[in-house]
Structure formats: structure tokens, C-alpha cells
XYZ file of C-alpha atoms in Angstrom:
342
model
C 198.552 51.377 102.422
C 201.822 52.889 101.629
C 204.928 50.769 100.151
C 208.078 51.967 100.154
C 210.618 50.255 97.625
C 214.199 50.709 98.083
C 214.812 53.010 94.996
C 211.974 55.042 95.755
C 211.785 55.032 99.211
C 211.774 58.867 99.904
C 209.994 59.938 97.103
C 207.147 57.420 97.509
C 206.695 58.651 101.387
C 207.049 62.218 100.865
C 203.856 62.226 98.409
C 201.841 59.714 100.223
C 202.183 61.601 103.898
C 202.868 65.229 103.007
C 199.056 65.648 103.559
C 199.389 64.515 106.684
C 202.730 66.469 108.087
C 201.495 69.636 106.446
C 198.253 69.543 108.564
C 200.298 69.392 111.610
C 202.515 72.295 111.132
C 200.482 74.699 112.904
C 200.499 72.741 116.273
C 202.816 74.309 119.140
C 205.380 72.038 120.436
C 208.563 71.823 122.906
C 210.654 69.236 121.574
C 214.553 68.231 120.245
C 214.419 69.870 116.840
C 216.366 72.155 114.862
C 214.134 75.420 115.753
C 213.283 75.662 119.078
C 215.935 77.473 122.110
C 214.139 74.790 124.736
C 215.492 71.531 125.015
C 212.960 69.055 126.600
C 213.845 65.585 127.899
C 211.354 62.845 128.977
C 212.880 60.675 131.307
C 212.254 57.678 133.099
C 213.705 56.670 136.816
C 214.781 53.313 138.292
C 215.983 52.280 141.583
C 218.507 49.379 142.067
C 215.562 46.675 142.108
C 214.440 48.193 138.292
C 211.127 49.723 139.988
C 209.940 53.025 138.485
C 210.566 55.710 141.166
C 207.362 58.228 141.341
C 207.440 61.731 143.033
C 210.329 63.346 142.246
C 211.108 67.163 142.061
C 212.879 69.089 139.562
C 215.202 69.696 142.601
C 215.983 65.880 142.949
C 217.633 66.233 139.112
C 221.137 67.175 138.286
C 221.321 68.184 134.648
C 224.928 68.809 132.284
C 224.807 70.430 128.812
C 228.062 69.460 127.412
C 229.439 69.824 131.317
C 227.781 73.278 131.771
C 225.446 72.795 134.420
C 222.207 73.773 133.245
C 218.630 75.128 135.351
C 215.957 73.181 135.112
C 212.894 75.619 133.929
C 210.075 73.386 133.128
C 209.341 70.070 135.019
C 206.050 68.030 135.469
C 205.137 64.637 135.516
C 203.961 63.444 131.876
C 201.148 61.124 132.957
C 198.326 62.399 130.832
C 200.046 64.016 127.365
C 198.651 62.723 124.393
C 200.797 59.563 123.621
C 201.518 59.073 119.842
C 203.191 55.278 119.247
C 204.365 53.298 116.518
C 204.545 50.138 115.792
C 207.318 48.793 113.587
C 207.001 45.035 113.197
C 210.216 43.040 111.372
C 208.215 40.692 108.885
C 211.797 39.466 107.461
C 212.395 35.791 107.215
C 214.223 35.381 110.225
C 210.443 36.905 112.077
C 208.243 33.815 110.166
C 207.651 31.756 113.099
C 207.297 34.524 115.499
C 204.761 36.843 113.899
C 201.943 34.992 115.652
C 202.801 35.840 118.762
C 203.720 38.964 117.782
C 200.073 39.848 116.107
C 197.906 38.770 119.412
C 200.344 40.306 122.044
C 200.387 43.791 120.361
C 196.586 43.486 119.678
C 196.567 43.574 123.422
C 198.879 46.242 123.979
C 196.712 48.550 121.654
C 194.055 47.653 123.651
C 195.277 48.660 126.893
C 197.502 51.703 126.441
C 195.523 53.791 123.654
C 192.956 56.101 125.369
C 190.049 57.306 123.290
C 190.207 60.711 121.105
C 193.546 60.864 122.837
C 196.208 58.932 121.687
C 197.044 58.004 118.134
C 199.190 54.668 116.910
C 200.029 53.469 113.813
C 201.465 50.066 112.457
C 204.432 49.498 110.416
C 206.741 46.700 108.966
C 209.168 46.372 107.362
C 211.716 43.533 105.109
C 212.301 44.144 101.717
C 210.335 47.361 101.662
C 208.933 49.536 104.679
C 205.169 49.552 104.308
C 202.788 51.438 106.261
C 199.701 49.528 107.021
C 197.892 51.965 109.729
C 198.398 55.353 109.120
C 197.841 57.131 112.545
C 194.571 56.608 113.926
C 192.778 56.257 117.322
C 190.715 53.032 115.959
C 191.988 50.442 117.770
C 189.613 48.076 114.632
C 191.841 49.699 111.722
C 194.914 49.180 113.998
C 193.575 45.138 114.200
C 192.887 44.828 110.702
C 196.297 45.916 110.038
C 198.283 43.305 112.722
C 196.301 40.849 110.547
C 198.207 41.626 107.725
C 201.564 40.921 108.640
C 203.044 38.612 106.698
C 206.599 37.667 105.296
C 207.257 38.171 102.003
C 206.055 34.933 100.244
C 203.058 34.303 102.786
C 199.780 34.283 101.485
C 197.735 37.278 102.616
C 194.756 35.305 102.770
C 196.423 33.412 105.883
C 196.336 36.767 108.065
C 194.164 39.179 106.760
C 190.766 38.153 107.459
C 189.696 41.101 105.650
C 190.941 40.894 102.462
C 188.846 42.923 100.233
C 187.973 41.222 97.024
C 188.720 43.588 94.689
C 192.335 43.324 95.385
C 194.022 40.433 93.459
C 196.865 40.401 95.372
C 195.201 38.998 98.233
C 195.385 35.459 97.982
C 198.098 35.537 95.461
C 201.752 34.192 96.978
C 204.279 37.445 96.967
C 207.472 36.578 94.971
C 210.011 35.067 97.448
C 213.283 38.078 97.374
C 216.531 36.868 95.697
C 218.097 37.473 99.551
C 216.996 38.240 103.086
C 216.336 41.738 103.401
C 215.278 43.724 106.121
C 215.037 47.611 106.558
C 215.024 48.481 109.822
C 217.490 51.608 109.475
C 215.320 52.972 106.890
C 211.826 52.157 108.950
C 213.104 54.101 111.852
C 213.730 56.811 109.342
C 211.112 57.152 107.429
C 208.543 56.741 110.742
C 210.819 59.512 112.913
C 210.989 61.714 109.991
C 207.145 61.782 108.342
C 204.928 60.672 111.078
C 207.026 61.780 114.277
C 208.892 64.745 113.657
C 205.572 67.154 113.916
C 203.419 65.541 116.529
C 203.686 66.879 120.028
C 202.909 65.080 123.679
C 204.612 61.947 124.340
C 205.983 60.295 121.544
C 207.427 56.626 120.834
C 208.500 53.944 119.020
C 208.193 50.124 119.529
C 210.486 47.490 117.469
C 209.513 44.514 117.113
C 212.504 42.888 115.213
C 216.012 40.862 116.202
C 217.780 43.696 115.368
C 219.658 42.716 112.139
C 219.244 45.324 109.424
C 220.498 43.997 105.864
C 219.811 46.068 103.097
C 219.139 50.038 104.645
C 219.773 52.879 102.463
C 220.301 54.622 105.988
C 223.064 54.185 108.438
C 222.457 53.070 112.249
C 223.810 56.640 112.981
C 220.886 58.271 110.581
C 218.164 56.224 112.124
C 219.470 57.250 115.905
C 219.863 60.663 114.848
C 216.309 60.891 113.170
C 214.431 59.663 116.255
C 216.410 62.492 118.407
C 215.927 65.240 116.061
C 211.756 64.110 116.304
C 212.057 63.868 119.983
C 211.039 60.159 120.408
C 211.858 57.241 122.852
C 212.763 53.950 120.900
C 211.736 50.858 122.429
C 213.195 47.934 121.307
C 211.942 44.550 121.669
C 214.620 41.912 120.871
C 212.117 38.588 119.522
C 214.615 36.486 117.827
C 214.264 32.990 116.894
C 217.544 31.307 117.374
C 216.804 29.029 114.114
C 216.718 31.728 111.714
C 220.456 32.040 111.018
C 222.917 29.296 110.496
C 225.327 29.241 113.276
C 228.444 28.893 110.410
C 226.904 32.379 109.073
C 226.882 33.980 112.627
C 230.526 32.534 113.032
C 231.502 34.158 109.471
C 230.099 38.094 110.211
C 229.449 38.225 113.905
C 228.877 42.229 113.993
C 226.245 41.562 111.255
C 224.274 39.710 113.084
C 224.505 41.195 116.922
C 220.996 42.492 116.506
C 221.540 43.604 120.338
C 224.111 45.658 119.894
C 222.324 48.032 117.113
C 219.274 48.074 119.331
C 220.915 49.040 122.519
C 222.627 51.977 120.689
C 219.237 53.148 119.520
C 217.677 52.757 122.606
C 219.806 54.152 124.780
C 220.687 57.158 122.750
C 216.784 58.143 122.939
C 216.125 57.085 126.248
C 214.710 53.963 125.582
C 215.046 50.483 127.063
C 215.693 47.187 125.093
C 213.748 44.124 126.062
C 214.885 40.860 125.077
C 211.832 38.238 124.474
C 212.526 35.101 126.721
C 210.670 32.054 128.311
C 211.357 34.144 131.716
C 210.082 37.534 129.865
C 207.508 36.856 127.132
C 206.200 39.564 124.886
C 203.071 40.399 127.017
C 205.544 40.900 130.237
C 207.549 43.224 127.761
C 204.473 45.313 126.711
C 203.523 45.841 130.241
C 206.858 47.255 130.957
C 206.859 49.636 128.091
C 203.502 50.805 129.404
C 204.563 51.333 132.633
C 207.500 53.128 131.564
C 205.221 55.426 128.820
C 202.968 56.410 132.162
C 205.660 57.570 134.057
C 207.963 60.008 132.406
C 209.125 63.309 133.878
C 209.727 65.815 131.269
C 212.560 68.140 132.576
C 212.859 71.072 130.007
C 215.399 74.356 130.234
C 217.019 76.736 127.525
C 220.551 75.683 127.187
C 223.567 78.280 128.564
C 225.527 78.678 126.474
C 223.739 77.966 123.157
C 225.528 75.284 121.067
C 226.290 76.089 117.148
C 223.416 75.732 114.629
C 223.566 71.938 114.104
C 226.278 70.775 116.688
C 225.201 67.645 118.681
C 225.303 68.508 122.211
C 225.421 65.533 124.774
C 223.605 65.538 127.738
C 223.672 64.323 131.280
C 220.916 63.957 133.642
C 221.104 62.522 137.032
C 219.354 62.423 140.344
C 220.947 63.481 143.655
C 220.631 59.855 144.771
C 223.261 57.455 143.461
C 220.738 54.581 144.111
C 218.977 55.824 141.376
C 219.042 55.449 137.490
C 217.995 58.083 134.983
C 217.020 56.691 131.691
C 216.910 59.914 129.117
C 218.280 60.681 125.890
C 221.896 61.459 125.262
C 221.990 64.434 123.515
C 220.179 66.871 120.894
C 220.788 69.141 118.159
C 221.485 72.854 118.600
C 218.599 75.077 117.203
C 219.473 75.890 113.514
C 220.375 72.358 112.524
C 218.787 71.651 108.824
C 216.706 69.039 108.354
C 217.527 66.156 107.393
């Protein structure tokens, strides 16, 4: 278990995860990155009714890079590539009443989507700190144990951790409540993208369970988006909000600060993912089913940029189909080869 505090966030995560990262550097990959000449886009296509469209070919797509038409050189339906999945769970006080439902649905989601010996997942939670509860693993039992540890600051671990170790004094102690509610959402996205996703190959996705409100992150929303783009990672945001978590007065005084939907929309749109809002009409189980369908019906579209951008330049993409009734969901852009790591 790794805990990343605010003051030592990046030092600790590098020290604890560097063996994992270094062990993956030899793996070849085609991805959005600073050190490749081939740009790859993972995208889904839906019709006007929101249904996934299958069976398209490279000839069905039109692609532009900064307004320049591009030739699609690599095309495939990515239904069998290994999947790396990261679940980032908001455990701030605004989520206290929702964690039980999130835990049950997440356990079922892992059980359905992870294929033995092919797919791997990790679990991270964030509140006033960022903590890795389960490193990359294909073991569903390890992920189940990590889900049992989800709790808000101040809740006793023993309520949720059914396998709390007897030699862990903190297992039955109440963690001190923070002086104010803090939610390091952007820090969690940055860390997951840079330290766990960037060196992986195949299909990569982060699933965020949160109300989208960030309070206290070192990183900005822009930093978080850039990190996910550099890691070639889709971000699916599941807006799970408790209407009683914040007072109407507080929301009226700081409307932008508490507009979690806008922040999540920006992250998901920029990376090619989706924003789902949990409701009575669309429960979290239905949201997870939609994410699973999306991940199993991705098109992989690759090309060599012509003309190439300057090292580190952010390049905007436009990917559409020849059929105007179809909508393509893919990343909005990438960083040209040679961009320094961040």
C-alpha cells in the first residue's frame, strides 16, 4: 500500500513505483507520446441513438491533424488487446454515503471485464491524500481486498477491511479527521497516468468514481488532462454525487468550484472517454456495463503525421466518419515527438 501525501507526493510515488516502471520500459508500443513518430487513436463510434457501431473500415474515416488531411496507415478493431484498467475512487467526505454501492458495483465490474492472464487492473483512492490500494494485478481477490479498504477519512478501517491484519495498529483505529475537506482528484489522475499507465501497451483506461470536485491538488485540471493524453489513456468519468454533500449556500457562493460535471467533461472529451452520471434511471451497474461495451468495441487508427509538429507541440485532431449520422469519440489531440516528459 502506498500513500502519497501533499508535500511528498511525487518523491514517494517515484520511489515506490519505479521498479514497476523500469520493468516495463523494454516493451515496444505505439502510443501518443513524446518519443514516437506514429500517432495512434483509440476511438468508438456511435449512431444517433447512442448504439455502438461495429464493422467499419479505414475507408469510413476522415482524419485531420491541425487541419491537414492524413492517411490512415494502421487500422484494427481492438477487441483482443490486453487491457490495463485503473479505478480511481473518491473517498472524500462528499462520497461517504455512496461508497457502499460503489464497492459492490466495482467488484462486479472487475469480475466481468478482466480476463485471466491477459488484463490487469489497479485501485487507487484519493481524498486528502492519494493512496494506491492495489498495484497492477490480474488477481480479482486482491482487487476485492483493496475494495474492502475504501473508506472516508475518519472511518475505522475495520468496517470495510474484512482481512485487516492483526499486526496493523491502524486497522481498528479511527483516522484523525482533516481540518477541511480535501479531494486530490487531479493529483490522482496525474500519478496514475505518469507512473502506472504511461509505460503500458494495449488498451488503457482510467475509470473515475467521483463528484468531480477537486480541493487541494498540486496539479491543475490542465496538468491532469495532459498526463492522461501523454499516457494514451482513455478516461471514463462516473459522476456519482450526493446532493446532500454540499450546502446550497456553499454551492451558490462558489458555483465553478463545485461544478464537477464541467471538469469531468473536459477530461473525458480530451482523452476520448465519456462522462456518465449515476441516477435512478441510470444506476452505477448500467454505467459500468456501458463502459465495458465501449472498451470492447474500440477502433485503433494509426498514422504518421504529415507535416510533423515541432517537438513538444500540442497538435489538435479531427476524426469523423463519412456518414454524418455517426459520432466518433476519440482524443482531441496529442503532443508531437520530442516533448519532454512531465
